XYZ file of C-alpha atoms in Angstrom:
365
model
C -25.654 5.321 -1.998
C -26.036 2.743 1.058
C -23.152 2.916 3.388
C -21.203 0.362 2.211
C -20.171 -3.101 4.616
C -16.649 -4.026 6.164
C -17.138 -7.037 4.308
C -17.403 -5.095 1.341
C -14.277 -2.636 1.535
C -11.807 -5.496 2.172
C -13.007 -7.083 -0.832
C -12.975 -3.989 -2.656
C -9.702 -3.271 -1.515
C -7.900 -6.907 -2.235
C -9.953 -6.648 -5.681
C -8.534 -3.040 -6.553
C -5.030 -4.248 -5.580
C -5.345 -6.832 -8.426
C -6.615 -4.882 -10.778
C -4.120 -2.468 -9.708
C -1.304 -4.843 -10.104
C -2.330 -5.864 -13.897
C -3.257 -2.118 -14.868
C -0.110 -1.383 -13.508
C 2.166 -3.839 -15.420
C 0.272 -3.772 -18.853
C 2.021 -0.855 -20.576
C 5.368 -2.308 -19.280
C 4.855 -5.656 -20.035
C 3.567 -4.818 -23.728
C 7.152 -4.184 -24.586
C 6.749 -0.053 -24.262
C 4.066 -0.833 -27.115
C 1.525 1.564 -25.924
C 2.482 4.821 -26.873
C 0.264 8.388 -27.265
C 0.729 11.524 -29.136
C -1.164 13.275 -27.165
C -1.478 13.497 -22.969
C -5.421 13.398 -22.697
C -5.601 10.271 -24.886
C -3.918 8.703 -21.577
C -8.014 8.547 -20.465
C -8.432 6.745 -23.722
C -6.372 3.812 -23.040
C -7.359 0.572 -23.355
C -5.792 -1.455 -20.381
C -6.448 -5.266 -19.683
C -3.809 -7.520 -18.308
C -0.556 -8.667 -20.754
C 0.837 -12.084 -20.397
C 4.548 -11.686 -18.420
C 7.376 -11.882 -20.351
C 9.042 -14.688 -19.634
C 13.001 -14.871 -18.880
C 14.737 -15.987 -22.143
C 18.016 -15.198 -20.928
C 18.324 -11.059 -21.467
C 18.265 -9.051 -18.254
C 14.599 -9.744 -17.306
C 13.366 -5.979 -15.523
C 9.766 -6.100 -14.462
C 7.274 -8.640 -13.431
C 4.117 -8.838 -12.179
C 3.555 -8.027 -8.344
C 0.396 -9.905 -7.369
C 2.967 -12.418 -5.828
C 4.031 -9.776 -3.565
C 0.211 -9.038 -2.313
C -0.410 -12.881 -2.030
C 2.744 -12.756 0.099
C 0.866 -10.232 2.316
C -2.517 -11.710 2.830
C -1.236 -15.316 3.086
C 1.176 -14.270 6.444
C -2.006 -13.150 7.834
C -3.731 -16.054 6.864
C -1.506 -18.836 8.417
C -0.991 -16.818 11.489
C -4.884 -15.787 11.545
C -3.713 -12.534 13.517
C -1.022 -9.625 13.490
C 1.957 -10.111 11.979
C 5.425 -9.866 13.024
C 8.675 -9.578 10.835
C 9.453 -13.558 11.986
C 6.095 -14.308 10.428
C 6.575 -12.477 7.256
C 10.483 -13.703 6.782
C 9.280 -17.428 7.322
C 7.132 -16.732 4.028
C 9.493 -14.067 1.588
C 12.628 -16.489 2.490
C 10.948 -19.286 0.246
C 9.039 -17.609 -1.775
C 9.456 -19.103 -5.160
C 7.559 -16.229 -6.930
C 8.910 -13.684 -6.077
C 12.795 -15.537 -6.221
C 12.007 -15.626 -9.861
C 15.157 -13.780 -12.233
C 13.593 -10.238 -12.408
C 16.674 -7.672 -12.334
C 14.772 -4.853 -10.600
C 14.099 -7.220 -7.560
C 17.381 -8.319 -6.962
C 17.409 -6.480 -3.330
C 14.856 -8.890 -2.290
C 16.475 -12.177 -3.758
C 19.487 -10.736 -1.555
C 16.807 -10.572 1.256
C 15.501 -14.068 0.889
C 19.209 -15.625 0.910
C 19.865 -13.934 4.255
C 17.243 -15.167 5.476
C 18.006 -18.624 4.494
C 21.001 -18.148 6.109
C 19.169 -17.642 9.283
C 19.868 -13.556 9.682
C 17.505 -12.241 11.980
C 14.612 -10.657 10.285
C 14.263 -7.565 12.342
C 17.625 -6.071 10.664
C 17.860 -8.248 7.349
C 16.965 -4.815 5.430
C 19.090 -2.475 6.817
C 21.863 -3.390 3.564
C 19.372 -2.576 0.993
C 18.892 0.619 -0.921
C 15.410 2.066 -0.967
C 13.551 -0.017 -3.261
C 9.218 0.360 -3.490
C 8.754 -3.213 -4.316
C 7.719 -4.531 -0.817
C 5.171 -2.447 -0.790
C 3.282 -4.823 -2.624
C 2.741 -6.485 0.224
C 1.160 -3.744 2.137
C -2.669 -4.045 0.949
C -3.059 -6.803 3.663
C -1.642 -4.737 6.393
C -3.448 -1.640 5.832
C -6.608 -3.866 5.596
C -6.138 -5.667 8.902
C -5.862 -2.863 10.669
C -8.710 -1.320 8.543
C -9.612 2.475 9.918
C -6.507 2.724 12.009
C -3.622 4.362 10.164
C -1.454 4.915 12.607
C -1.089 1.343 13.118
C -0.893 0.518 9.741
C 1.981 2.570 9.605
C 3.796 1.149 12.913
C 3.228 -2.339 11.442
C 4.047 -1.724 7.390
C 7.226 0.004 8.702
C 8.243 -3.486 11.131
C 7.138 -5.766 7.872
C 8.321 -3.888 5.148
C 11.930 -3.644 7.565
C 12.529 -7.494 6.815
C 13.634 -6.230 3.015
C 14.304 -2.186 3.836
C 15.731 -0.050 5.673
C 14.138 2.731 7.772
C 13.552 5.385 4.138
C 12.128 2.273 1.859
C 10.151 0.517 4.754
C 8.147 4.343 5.499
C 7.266 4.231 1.247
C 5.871 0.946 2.686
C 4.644 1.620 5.845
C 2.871 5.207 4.757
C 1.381 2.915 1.816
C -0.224 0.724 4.385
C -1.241 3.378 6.406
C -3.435 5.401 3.759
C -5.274 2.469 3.076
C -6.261 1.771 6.013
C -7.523 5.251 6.091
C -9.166 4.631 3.111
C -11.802 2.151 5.469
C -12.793 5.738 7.406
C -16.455 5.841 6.405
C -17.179 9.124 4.375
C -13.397 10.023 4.080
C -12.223 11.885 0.671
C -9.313 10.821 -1.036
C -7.904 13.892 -0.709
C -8.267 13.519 3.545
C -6.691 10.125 2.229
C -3.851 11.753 0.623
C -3.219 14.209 3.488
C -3.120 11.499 6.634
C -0.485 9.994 4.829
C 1.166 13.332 4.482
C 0.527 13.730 8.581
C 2.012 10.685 9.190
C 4.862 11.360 7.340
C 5.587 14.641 8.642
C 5.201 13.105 12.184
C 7.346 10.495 11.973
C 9.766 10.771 8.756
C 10.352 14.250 8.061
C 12.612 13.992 4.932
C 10.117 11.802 3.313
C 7.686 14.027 4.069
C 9.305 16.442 2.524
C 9.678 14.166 -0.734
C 6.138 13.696 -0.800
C 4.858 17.388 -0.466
C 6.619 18.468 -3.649
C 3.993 18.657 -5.954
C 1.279 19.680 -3.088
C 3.626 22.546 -2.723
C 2.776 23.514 -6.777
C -1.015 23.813 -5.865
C -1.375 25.737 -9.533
C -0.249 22.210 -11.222
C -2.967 20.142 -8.789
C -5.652 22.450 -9.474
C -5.072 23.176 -13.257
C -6.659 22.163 -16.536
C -6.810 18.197 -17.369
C -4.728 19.172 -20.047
C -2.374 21.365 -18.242
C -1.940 18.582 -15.674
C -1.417 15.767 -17.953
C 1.462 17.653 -20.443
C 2.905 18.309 -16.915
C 2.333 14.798 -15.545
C 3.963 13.318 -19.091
C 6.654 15.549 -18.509
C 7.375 15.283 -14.769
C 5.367 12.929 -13.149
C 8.460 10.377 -12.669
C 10.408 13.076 -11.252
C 7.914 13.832 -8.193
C 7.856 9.844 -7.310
C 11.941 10.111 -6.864
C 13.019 13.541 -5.564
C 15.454 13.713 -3.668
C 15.976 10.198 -3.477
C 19.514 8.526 -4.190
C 20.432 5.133 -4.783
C 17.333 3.775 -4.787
C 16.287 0.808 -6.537
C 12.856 1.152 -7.543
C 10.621 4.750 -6.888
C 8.433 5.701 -3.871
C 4.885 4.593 -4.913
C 3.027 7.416 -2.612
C 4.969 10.022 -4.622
C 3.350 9.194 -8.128
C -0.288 7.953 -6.027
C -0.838 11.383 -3.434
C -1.546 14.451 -6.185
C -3.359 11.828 -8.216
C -5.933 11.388 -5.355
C -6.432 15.038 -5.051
C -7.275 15.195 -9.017
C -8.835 11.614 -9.657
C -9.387 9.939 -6.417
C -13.242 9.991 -7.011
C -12.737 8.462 -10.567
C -11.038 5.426 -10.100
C -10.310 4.025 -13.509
C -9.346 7.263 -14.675
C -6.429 7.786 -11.680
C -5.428 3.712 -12.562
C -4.707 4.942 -16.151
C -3.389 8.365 -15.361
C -1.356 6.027 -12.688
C 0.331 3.479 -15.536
C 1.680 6.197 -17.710
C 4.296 7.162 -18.072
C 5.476 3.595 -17.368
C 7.810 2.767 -14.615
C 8.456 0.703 -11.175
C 6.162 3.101 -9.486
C 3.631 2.982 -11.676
C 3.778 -1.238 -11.182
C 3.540 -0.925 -7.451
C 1.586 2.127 -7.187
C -1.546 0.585 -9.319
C -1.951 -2.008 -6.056
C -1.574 0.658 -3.706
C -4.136 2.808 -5.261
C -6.202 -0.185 -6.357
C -6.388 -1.380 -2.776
C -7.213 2.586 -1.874
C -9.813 3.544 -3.815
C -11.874 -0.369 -3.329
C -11.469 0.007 0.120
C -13.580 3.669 -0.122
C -15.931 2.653 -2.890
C -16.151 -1.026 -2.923
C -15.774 -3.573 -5.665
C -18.389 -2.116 -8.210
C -16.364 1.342 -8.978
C -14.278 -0.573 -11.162
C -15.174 -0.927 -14.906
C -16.991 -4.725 -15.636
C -14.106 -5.586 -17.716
C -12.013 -5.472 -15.363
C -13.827 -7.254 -12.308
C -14.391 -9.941 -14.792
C -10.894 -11.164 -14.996
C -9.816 -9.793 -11.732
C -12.404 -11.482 -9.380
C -11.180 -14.833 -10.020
C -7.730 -14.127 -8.679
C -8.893 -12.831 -5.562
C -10.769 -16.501 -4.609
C -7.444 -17.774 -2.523
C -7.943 -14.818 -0.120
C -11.376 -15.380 1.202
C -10.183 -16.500 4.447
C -8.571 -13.066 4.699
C -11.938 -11.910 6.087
C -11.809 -14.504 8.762
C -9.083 -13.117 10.595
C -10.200 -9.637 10.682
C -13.377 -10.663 12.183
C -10.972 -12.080 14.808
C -9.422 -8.954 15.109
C -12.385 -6.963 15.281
C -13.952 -9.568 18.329
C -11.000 -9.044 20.519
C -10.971 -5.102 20.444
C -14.391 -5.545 21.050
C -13.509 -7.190 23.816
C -11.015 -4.965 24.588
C -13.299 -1.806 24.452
C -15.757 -3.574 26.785
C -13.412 -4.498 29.399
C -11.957 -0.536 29.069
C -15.593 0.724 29.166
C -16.085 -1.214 32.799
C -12.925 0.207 33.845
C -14.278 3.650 33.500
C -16.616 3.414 36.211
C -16.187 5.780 38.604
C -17.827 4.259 41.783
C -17.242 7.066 44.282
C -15.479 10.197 44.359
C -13.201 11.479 41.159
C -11.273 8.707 39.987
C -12.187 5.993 37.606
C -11.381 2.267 38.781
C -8.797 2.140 35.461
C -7.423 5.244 37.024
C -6.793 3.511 40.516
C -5.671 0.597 38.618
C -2.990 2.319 36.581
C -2.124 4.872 40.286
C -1.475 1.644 42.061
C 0.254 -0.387 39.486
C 2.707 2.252 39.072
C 2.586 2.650 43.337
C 3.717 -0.664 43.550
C 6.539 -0.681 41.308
C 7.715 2.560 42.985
C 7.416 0.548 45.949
């Protein structure tokens, strides 16, 4: 298999967070109408997107996230560069999609008011209770800085802050994080799965913590499809929310990391394993998978009946690849300009060396 383009994991990757996104809300949205007597006919289902329910004036609990990952991509679009918490307020404040009467995103309406009320962005989150919802948002990140998870992270975590605080916006900013990873030419899913584990560890041990649980069962990862799935039915909401009190909506990365190690090289198998047994994780976690596994295998790993209906909603992000081509130009520039700097014209030191040495000199100075 040819080695595949940039051009073609970011489209991967946005079209895998749609199809993640619809996957992910059609057992909800059905009205719990999907329903299996036995685990391994989970491989068997038959998933294509559901029209939303509307609001008719019950308690209204889910809806569908693509809003959230149009949210994303268009902040980087308008500011055709990285984006700061200012930049992503200035588009979740008036956001009339996602304002919309769904119950279970209620911390975010609270958000969005705030910010209307001109509260600074950089702490509008810290009220909220952990809630996985903005990590909807987080395809775009983890694609612009595409190969770099580190600074996926550092930027998901600043974003994702707007709506969270510090636990919720690390579910977001570790979500970013392993897919950008995912853009690491000949990476596995599992390596996937354990830089976001590395990250975790380094930075948010507690989470970390959260998120090892089922690695630490290596019997239930490594067992039987069958064995898996009884224990997946049984359990698998558990693992996504360990742990974890008073959140709002589950941790997608705790439902998303074992199912890497077991499915990550069958995509449309992990999507379905992914969606049941329905829940908020399994909503959010379908875009953060989606936009995984496109960004390693590229659009065609996804069943034709699903790129069929999914392509078209991608077409408003095409100008998505514009500004990482941006992005890539000025590291290059960057690495150039470094690269010179290296030189080492006589004796030991390097002229970035003597540059640094007397900067620091000076100020002592």
């Amino acid at each position: 298999m040819a080695a595949l383009s940039l051009d073609e994991r970011i489209k991967g990757s946005l079209l895998g967070a749609v199809i993640g996104a619809e996957i992910g809300y059609a057992i909800i949205g059905s009205g719990g109408g999907i329903a299996i007597k036995n685990p391994m006919e989970i491989f068997d289902l038959d998933l294509s997107p559901v029209p939303e329910r509307g609001y008719t004036g019950a308690i209204m609990w889910y809806g569908k996230c693509t809003p959230f990952i149009d949210l994303g991509v268009k902040a980087y679009i308008k500011k055709m560069g990285r984006v700061t918490p200012e930049d992503f307020a200035s588009l979740l404040m008036d956001n009339e999609e996602i304002a919309r009467p769904i119950f279970l995103w209620d911390p975010i309406h609270t958000t969005q008011e705030a910010l209307r009320e001109g509260m600074n962005p950089r702490i509008s989150g810290l009220g909220n209770v952990p809630c996985g919802y903005i990590g909807a948002a987080m395809p775009a990140v983890g694609i612009y800085h595409y190969g770099n998870p580190e600074s996926a992270y550092i930027d998901g975590v600043d974003i994702a802050s707007v709506n969270q605080p510090r636990m919720g916006a690390d579910w977001a900013g570790l979500s970013a994080a392993a897919i950008a990873a995912a853009f690491i030419p000949d990476i596995s899913p599992q390596s996937v799965a354990d830089t976001a584990l590395r990250i975790a560890h380094e930075n948010n041990k507690e989470l970390f913590y959260q998120l090892n649980i089922p690695f630490k069962w290596g019997g239930i990862i490594a067992a039987s499809d069958e064995h898996f799935l009884n224990y997946w039915c049984a359990l698998g909401t558990e693992i996504a929310s360990q742990n974890v009190k008073g959140y709002a909506a589950y941790n997608p990365l705790g439902r998303i990391l074992p199912l890497l190690y077991r499915y990550g090289s069958e995509p449309a198998k992990l999507l379905k394993v992914l969606s049941y047994p329905a829940n908020e994780a399994s909503i959010v976690g379908g875009i953060i998978a989606g936009a995984i596994l496109g960004a390693m295998y590229g659009t065609e790993v996804f069943p034709e009946e699903w790129r069929k209906w999914a392509v078209p909603m991608t077409k408003e992000w095409d100008q998505f690849a514009d500004v990482i081509e941006l992005r890539r130009k000025k590291e290059e520039l960057i690495v150039s300009a470094v690269d010179d700097l290296t030189v080492k014209p006589d004796g030991e030191k390097s002229i970035l060396f003597d540059k640094v040495y007397g900067c620091i000199l000076a100020g002592a100075i």
